[in-house]
mmCIF file of C-alpha atoms in Angstrom:
data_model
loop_
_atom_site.group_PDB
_atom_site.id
_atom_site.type_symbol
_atom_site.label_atom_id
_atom_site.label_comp_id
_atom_site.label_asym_id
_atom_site.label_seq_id
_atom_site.Cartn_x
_atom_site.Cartn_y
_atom_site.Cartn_z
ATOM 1 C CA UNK G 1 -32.078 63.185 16.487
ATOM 2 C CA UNK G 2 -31.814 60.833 13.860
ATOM 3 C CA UNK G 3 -28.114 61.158 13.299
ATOM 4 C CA UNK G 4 -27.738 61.203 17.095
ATOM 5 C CA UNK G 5 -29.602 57.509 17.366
ATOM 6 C CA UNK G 6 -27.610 56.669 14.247
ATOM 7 C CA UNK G 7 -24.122 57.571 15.548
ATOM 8 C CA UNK G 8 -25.301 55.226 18.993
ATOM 9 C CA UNK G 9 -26.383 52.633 17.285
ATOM 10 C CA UNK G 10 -23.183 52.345 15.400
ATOM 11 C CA UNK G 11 -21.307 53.184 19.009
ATOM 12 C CA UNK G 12 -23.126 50.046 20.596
ATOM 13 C CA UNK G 13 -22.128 47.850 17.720
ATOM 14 C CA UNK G 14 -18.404 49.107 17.501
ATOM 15 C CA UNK G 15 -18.813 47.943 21.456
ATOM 16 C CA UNK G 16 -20.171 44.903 20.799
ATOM 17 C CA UNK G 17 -17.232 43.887 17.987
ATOM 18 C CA UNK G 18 -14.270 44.992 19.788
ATOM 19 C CA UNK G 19 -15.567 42.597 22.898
ATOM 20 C CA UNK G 20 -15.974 39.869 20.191
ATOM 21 C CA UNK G 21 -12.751 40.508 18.797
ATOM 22 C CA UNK G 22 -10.723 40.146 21.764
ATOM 23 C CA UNK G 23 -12.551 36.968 22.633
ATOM 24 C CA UNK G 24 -11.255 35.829 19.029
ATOM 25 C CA UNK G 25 -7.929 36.916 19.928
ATOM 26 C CA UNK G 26 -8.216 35.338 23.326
ATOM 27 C CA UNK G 27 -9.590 32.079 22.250
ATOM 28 C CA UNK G 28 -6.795 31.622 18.617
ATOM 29 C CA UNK G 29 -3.935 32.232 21.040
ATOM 30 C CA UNK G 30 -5.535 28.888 22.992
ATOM 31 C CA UNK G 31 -5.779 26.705 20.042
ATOM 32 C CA UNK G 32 -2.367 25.682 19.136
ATOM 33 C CA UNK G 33 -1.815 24.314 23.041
ATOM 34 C CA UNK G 34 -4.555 21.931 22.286
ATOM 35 C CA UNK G 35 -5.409 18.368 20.977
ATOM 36 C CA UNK G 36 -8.218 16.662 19.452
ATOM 37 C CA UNK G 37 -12.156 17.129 20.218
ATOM 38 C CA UNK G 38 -11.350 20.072 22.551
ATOM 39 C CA UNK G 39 -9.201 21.694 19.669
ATOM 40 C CA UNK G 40 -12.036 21.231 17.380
ATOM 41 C CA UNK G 41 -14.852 22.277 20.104
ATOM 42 C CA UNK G 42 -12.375 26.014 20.390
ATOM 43 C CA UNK G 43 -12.768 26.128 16.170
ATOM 44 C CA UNK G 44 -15.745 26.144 16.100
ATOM 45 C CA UNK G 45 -16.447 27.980 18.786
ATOM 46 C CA UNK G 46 -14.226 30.855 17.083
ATOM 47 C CA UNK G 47 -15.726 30.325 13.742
ATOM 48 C CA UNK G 48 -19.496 30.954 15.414
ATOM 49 C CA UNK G 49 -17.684 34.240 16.400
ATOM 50 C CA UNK G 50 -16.260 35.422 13.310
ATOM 51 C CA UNK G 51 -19.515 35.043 11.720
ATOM 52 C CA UNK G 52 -21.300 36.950 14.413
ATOM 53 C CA UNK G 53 -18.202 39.687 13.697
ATOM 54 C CA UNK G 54 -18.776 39.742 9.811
ATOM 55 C CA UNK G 55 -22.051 40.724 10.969
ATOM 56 C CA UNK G 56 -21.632 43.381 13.204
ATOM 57 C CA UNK G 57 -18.764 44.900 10.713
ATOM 58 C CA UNK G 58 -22.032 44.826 8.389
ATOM 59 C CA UNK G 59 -24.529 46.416 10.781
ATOM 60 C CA UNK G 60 -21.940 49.292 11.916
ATOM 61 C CA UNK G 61 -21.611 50.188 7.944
ATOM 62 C CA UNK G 62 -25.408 49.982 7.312
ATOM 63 C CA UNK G 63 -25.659 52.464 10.082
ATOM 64 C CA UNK G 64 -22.632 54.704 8.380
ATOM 65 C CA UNK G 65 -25.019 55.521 5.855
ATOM 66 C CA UNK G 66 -27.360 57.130 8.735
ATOM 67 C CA UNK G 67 -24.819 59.285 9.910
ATOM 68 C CA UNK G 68 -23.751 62.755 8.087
ATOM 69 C CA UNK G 69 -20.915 64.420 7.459
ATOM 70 C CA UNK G 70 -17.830 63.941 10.141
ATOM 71 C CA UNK G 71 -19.359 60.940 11.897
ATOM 72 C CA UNK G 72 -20.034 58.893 8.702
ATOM 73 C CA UNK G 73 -15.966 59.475 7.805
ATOM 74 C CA UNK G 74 -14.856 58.093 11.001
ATOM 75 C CA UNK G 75 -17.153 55.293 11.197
ATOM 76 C CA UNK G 76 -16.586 54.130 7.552
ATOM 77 C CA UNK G 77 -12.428 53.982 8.187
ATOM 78 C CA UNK G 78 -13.686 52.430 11.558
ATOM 79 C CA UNK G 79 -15.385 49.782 9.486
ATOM 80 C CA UNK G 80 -12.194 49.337 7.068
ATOM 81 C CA UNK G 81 -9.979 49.089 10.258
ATOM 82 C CA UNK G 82 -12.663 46.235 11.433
ATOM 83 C CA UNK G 83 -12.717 44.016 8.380
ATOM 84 C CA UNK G 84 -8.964 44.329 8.077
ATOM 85 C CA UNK G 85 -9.067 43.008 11.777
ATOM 86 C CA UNK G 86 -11.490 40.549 10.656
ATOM 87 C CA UNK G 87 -9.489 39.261 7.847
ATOM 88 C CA UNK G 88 -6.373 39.159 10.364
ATOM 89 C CA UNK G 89 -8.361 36.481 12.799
ATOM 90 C CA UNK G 90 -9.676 34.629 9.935
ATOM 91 C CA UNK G 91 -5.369 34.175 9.071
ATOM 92 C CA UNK G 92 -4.416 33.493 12.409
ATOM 93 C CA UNK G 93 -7.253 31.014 12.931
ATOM 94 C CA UNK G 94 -6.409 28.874 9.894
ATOM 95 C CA UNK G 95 -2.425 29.437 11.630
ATOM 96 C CA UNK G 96 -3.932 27.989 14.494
ATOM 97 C CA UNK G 97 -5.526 24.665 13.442
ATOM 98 C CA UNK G 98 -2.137 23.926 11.900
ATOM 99 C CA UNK G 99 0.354 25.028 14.846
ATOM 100 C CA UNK G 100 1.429 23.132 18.101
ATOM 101 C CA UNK G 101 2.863 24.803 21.344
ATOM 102 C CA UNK G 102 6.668 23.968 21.789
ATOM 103 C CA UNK G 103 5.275 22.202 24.845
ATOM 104 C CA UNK G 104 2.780 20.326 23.182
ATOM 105 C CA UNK G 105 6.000 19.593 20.346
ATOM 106 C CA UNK G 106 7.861 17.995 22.979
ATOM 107 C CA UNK G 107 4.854 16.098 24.466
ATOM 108 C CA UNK G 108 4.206 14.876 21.152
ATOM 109 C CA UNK G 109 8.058 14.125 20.399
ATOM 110 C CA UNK G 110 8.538 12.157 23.865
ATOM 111 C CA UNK G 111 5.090 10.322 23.104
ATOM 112 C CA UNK G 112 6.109 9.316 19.634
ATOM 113 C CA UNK G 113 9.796 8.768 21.436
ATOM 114 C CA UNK G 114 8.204 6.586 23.577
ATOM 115 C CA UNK G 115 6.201 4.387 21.018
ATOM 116 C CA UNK G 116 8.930 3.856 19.112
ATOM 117 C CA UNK G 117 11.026 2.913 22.000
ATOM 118 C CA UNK G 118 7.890 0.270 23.043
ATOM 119 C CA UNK G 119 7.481 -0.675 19.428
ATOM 120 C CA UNK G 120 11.410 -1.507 19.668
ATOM 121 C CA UNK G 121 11.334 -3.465 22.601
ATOM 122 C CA UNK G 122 8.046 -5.344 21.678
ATOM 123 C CA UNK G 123 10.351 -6.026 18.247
ATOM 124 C CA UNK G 124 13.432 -7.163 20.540
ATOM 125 C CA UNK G 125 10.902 -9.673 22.816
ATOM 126 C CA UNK G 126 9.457 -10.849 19.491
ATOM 127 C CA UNK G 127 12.846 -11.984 18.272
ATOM 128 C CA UNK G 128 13.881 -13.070 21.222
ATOM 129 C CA UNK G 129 11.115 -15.015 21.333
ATOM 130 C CA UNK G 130 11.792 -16.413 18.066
ATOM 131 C CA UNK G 131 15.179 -17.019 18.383
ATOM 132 C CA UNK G 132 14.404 -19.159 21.389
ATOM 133 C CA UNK G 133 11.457 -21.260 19.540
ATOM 134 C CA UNK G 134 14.207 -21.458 16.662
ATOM 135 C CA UNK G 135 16.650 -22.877 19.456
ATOM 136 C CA UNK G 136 14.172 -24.898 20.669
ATOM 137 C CA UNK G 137 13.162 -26.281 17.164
ATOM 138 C CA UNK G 138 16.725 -26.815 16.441
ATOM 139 C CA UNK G 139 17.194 -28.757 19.327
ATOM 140 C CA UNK G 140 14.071 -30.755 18.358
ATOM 141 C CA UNK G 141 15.542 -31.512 15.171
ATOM 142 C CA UNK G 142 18.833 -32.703 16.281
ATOM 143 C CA UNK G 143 17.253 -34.944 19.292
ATOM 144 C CA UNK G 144 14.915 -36.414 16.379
ATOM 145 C CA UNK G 145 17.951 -36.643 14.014
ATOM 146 C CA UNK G 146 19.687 -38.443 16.864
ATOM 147 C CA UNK G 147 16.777 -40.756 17.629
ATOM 148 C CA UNK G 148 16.096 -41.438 14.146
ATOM 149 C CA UNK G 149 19.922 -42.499 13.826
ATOM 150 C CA UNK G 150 19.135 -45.074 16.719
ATOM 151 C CA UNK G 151 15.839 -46.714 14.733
ATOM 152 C CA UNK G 152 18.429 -47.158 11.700
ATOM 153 C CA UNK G 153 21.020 -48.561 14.041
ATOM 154 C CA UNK G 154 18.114 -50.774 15.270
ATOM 155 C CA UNK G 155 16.497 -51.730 12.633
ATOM 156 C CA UNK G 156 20.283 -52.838 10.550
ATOM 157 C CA UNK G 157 20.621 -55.032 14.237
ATOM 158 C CA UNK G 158 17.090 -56.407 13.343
ATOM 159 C CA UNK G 159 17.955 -57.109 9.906
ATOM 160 C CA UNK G 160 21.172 -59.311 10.552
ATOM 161 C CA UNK G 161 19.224 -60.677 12.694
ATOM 162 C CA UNK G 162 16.416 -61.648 11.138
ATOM 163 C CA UNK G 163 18.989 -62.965 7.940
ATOM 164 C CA UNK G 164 20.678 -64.849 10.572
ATOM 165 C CA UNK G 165 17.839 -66.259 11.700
ATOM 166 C CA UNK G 166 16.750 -66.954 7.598
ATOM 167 C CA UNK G 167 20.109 -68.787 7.407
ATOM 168 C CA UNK G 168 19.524 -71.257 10.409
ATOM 169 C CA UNK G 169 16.181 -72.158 8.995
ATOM 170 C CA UNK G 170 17.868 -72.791 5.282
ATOM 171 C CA UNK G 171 20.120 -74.842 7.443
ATOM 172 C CA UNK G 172 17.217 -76.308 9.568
ATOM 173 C CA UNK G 173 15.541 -76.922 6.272
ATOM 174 C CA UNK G 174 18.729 -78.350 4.866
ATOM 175 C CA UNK G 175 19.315 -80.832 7.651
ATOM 176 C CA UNK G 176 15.411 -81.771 7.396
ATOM 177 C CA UNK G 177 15.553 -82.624 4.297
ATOM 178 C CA UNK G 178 18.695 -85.094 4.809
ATOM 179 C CA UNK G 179 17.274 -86.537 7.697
ATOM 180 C CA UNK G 180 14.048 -87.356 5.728
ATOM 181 C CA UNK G 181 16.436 -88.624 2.964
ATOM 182 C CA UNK G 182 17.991 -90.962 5.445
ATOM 183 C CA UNK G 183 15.150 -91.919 7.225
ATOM 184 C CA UNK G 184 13.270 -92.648 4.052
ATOM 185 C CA UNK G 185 16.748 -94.907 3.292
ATOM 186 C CA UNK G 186 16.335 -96.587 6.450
ATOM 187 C CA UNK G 187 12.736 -97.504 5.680
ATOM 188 C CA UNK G 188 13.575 -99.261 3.027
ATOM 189 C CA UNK G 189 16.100 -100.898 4.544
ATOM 190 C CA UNK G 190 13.736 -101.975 7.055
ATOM 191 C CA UNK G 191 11.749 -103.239 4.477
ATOM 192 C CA UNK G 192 14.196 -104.845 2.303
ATOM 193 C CA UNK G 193 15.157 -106.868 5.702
ATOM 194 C CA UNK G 194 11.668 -107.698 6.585
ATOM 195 C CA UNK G 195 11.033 -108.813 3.198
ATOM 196 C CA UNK G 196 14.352 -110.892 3.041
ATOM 197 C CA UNK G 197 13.639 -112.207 6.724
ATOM 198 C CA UNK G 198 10.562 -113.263 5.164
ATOM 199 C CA UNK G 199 12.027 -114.821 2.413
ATOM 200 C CA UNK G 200 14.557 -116.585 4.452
ATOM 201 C CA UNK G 201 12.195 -118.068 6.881
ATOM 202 C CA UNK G 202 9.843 -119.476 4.019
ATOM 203 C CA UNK G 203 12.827 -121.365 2.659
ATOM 204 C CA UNK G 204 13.663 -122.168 6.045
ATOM 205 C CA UNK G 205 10.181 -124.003 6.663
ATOM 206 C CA UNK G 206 9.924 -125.569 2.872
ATOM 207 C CA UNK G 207 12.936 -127.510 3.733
ATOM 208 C CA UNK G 208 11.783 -128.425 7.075
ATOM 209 C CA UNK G 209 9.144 -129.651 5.414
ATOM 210 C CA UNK G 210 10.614 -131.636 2.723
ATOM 211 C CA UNK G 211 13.162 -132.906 5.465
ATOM 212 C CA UNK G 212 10.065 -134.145 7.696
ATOM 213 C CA UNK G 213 8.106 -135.758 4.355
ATOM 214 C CA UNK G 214 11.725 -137.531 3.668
ATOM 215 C CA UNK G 215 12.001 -139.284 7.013
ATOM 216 C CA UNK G 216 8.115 -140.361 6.722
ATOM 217 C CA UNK G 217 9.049 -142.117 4.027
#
C-alpha cells in the first residue's frame, strides 16, 4: 500500500510539473513581444514558477525513494528528464529578457527612425531660426553702421559750423576791439576840442576885457 500511495503521490506531482512547465513554456515564448513594466510583471511571474518547479522536481525525487524496484527507476530518469527541462526554461528565460520580436524590432527601428527624423527637423527649425536672428542681427548692424555714419556726417557739419561760427566772433571780437580803439580816439578828440574851445574862448573874453578897460580909460 505504501508503494502504491508512494507511486501516486509522485504521479500527482509529475501532473502538477508538466502543467507548470507548459505554462513556463507558454508564458517565455510571450516575453520577447513585450516592453517595459508588463515585460517585467511576465519575469517575474515565470521566475515565481520556476521556483514552484524546482520544488516539485524535489518532492517527486523525495517520493522516488518511497517507491521500490521498477517504479523508483522510472521516476528517478523522470526526475533527470525534469531538471534537464528545468535547466532548459531557466536558458530560454534569461534568452527572453534579452530578445525582441522582429515586430517589436521594427516598431522600435521606425520609433527610433522617427526621433531622429523629429530630432532632425527640430535641428533644421533651430538653425533656421538662427540663421534668421543672424539675418536679422546683421541687418541691425548695418542699419546702425549706416546711422552711425549719418551722426559722423552730422556732427563734422556741426563742427564747421560751430568753427565758423568761432571765426565770426574772432572777427566780431576783432572789429570790437577797433571800434573801441576808435571810439576811445574820438573821445579824446572830443576832449582835446572841448578843452581847446575852452581855451580859445578864455582868451577870447581876456581880451574883451582888456579892450573894454582900454576904452574906459
Amino acid at each position: 500500500v505504501s508503494t502504491q500511495s508512494t507511486g501516486a503521490g509522485a504521479s500527482n506531482f509529475e501532473r502538477e510539473y508538466s502543467e507548470i512547465s507548459a505554462d513556463i513554456t507558454a508564458k517565455i515564448g510571450r516575453i520577447p513581444h513585450l516592453f517595459g513594466k508588463e515585460k517585467n510583471d511576465l519575469i517575474g511571474d515565470v521566475e515565481v514558477l520556476l521556483e514552484e518547479a524546482r520544488d516539485l522536481i524535489d518532492q517527486i525525487e523525495v517520493e522516488s525513494h518511497g517507491a521500490g524496484g521498477e517504479q523508483r527507476r522510472q521516476i528517478a530518469s523522470n526526475v533527470a528528464n525534469y531538471r534537464r527541462d528545468y535547466e532548459t526554461h531557466v536558458k530560454n528565460l534569461r534568452k527572453a529578457r534579452l530578445t525582441y520580436s522582429e515586430d517589436h524590432e521594427q516598431q522600435r527601428s521606425d520609433l527610433l527612425g522617427n526621433e531622429h527624423k523629429n530630432t532632425m527637423v527640430n535641428n533644421s527649425e533651430r538653425l533656421e531660426r538662427s540663421s534668421r536672428r543672424l539675418e536679422d542681427g546683421y541687418r541691425m548692424a548695418l542699419e546702425t553702421e549706416e546711422i552711425g555714419q549719418n551722426v559722423l556726417n552730422n556732427l563734422a557739419q556741426d563742427r564747421e559750423k560751430i568753427n565758423s561760427a568761432r571765426n565770426r566772433l574772432n572777427n566780431v571780437d576783432s572789429s570790437l576791439t577797433q571800434s573801441s580803439r576808435l571810439l576811445n580816439n574820438m573821445y579824446r578828440r572830443v576832449i582835446q576840442n572841448k578843452v581847446l574851445m575852452f581855451v580859445i574862448g578864455a582868451i577870447i573874453v581876456f581880451i574883451i576885457i582888456l579892450a573894454l578897460y582900454g576904452m574906459l580909460k
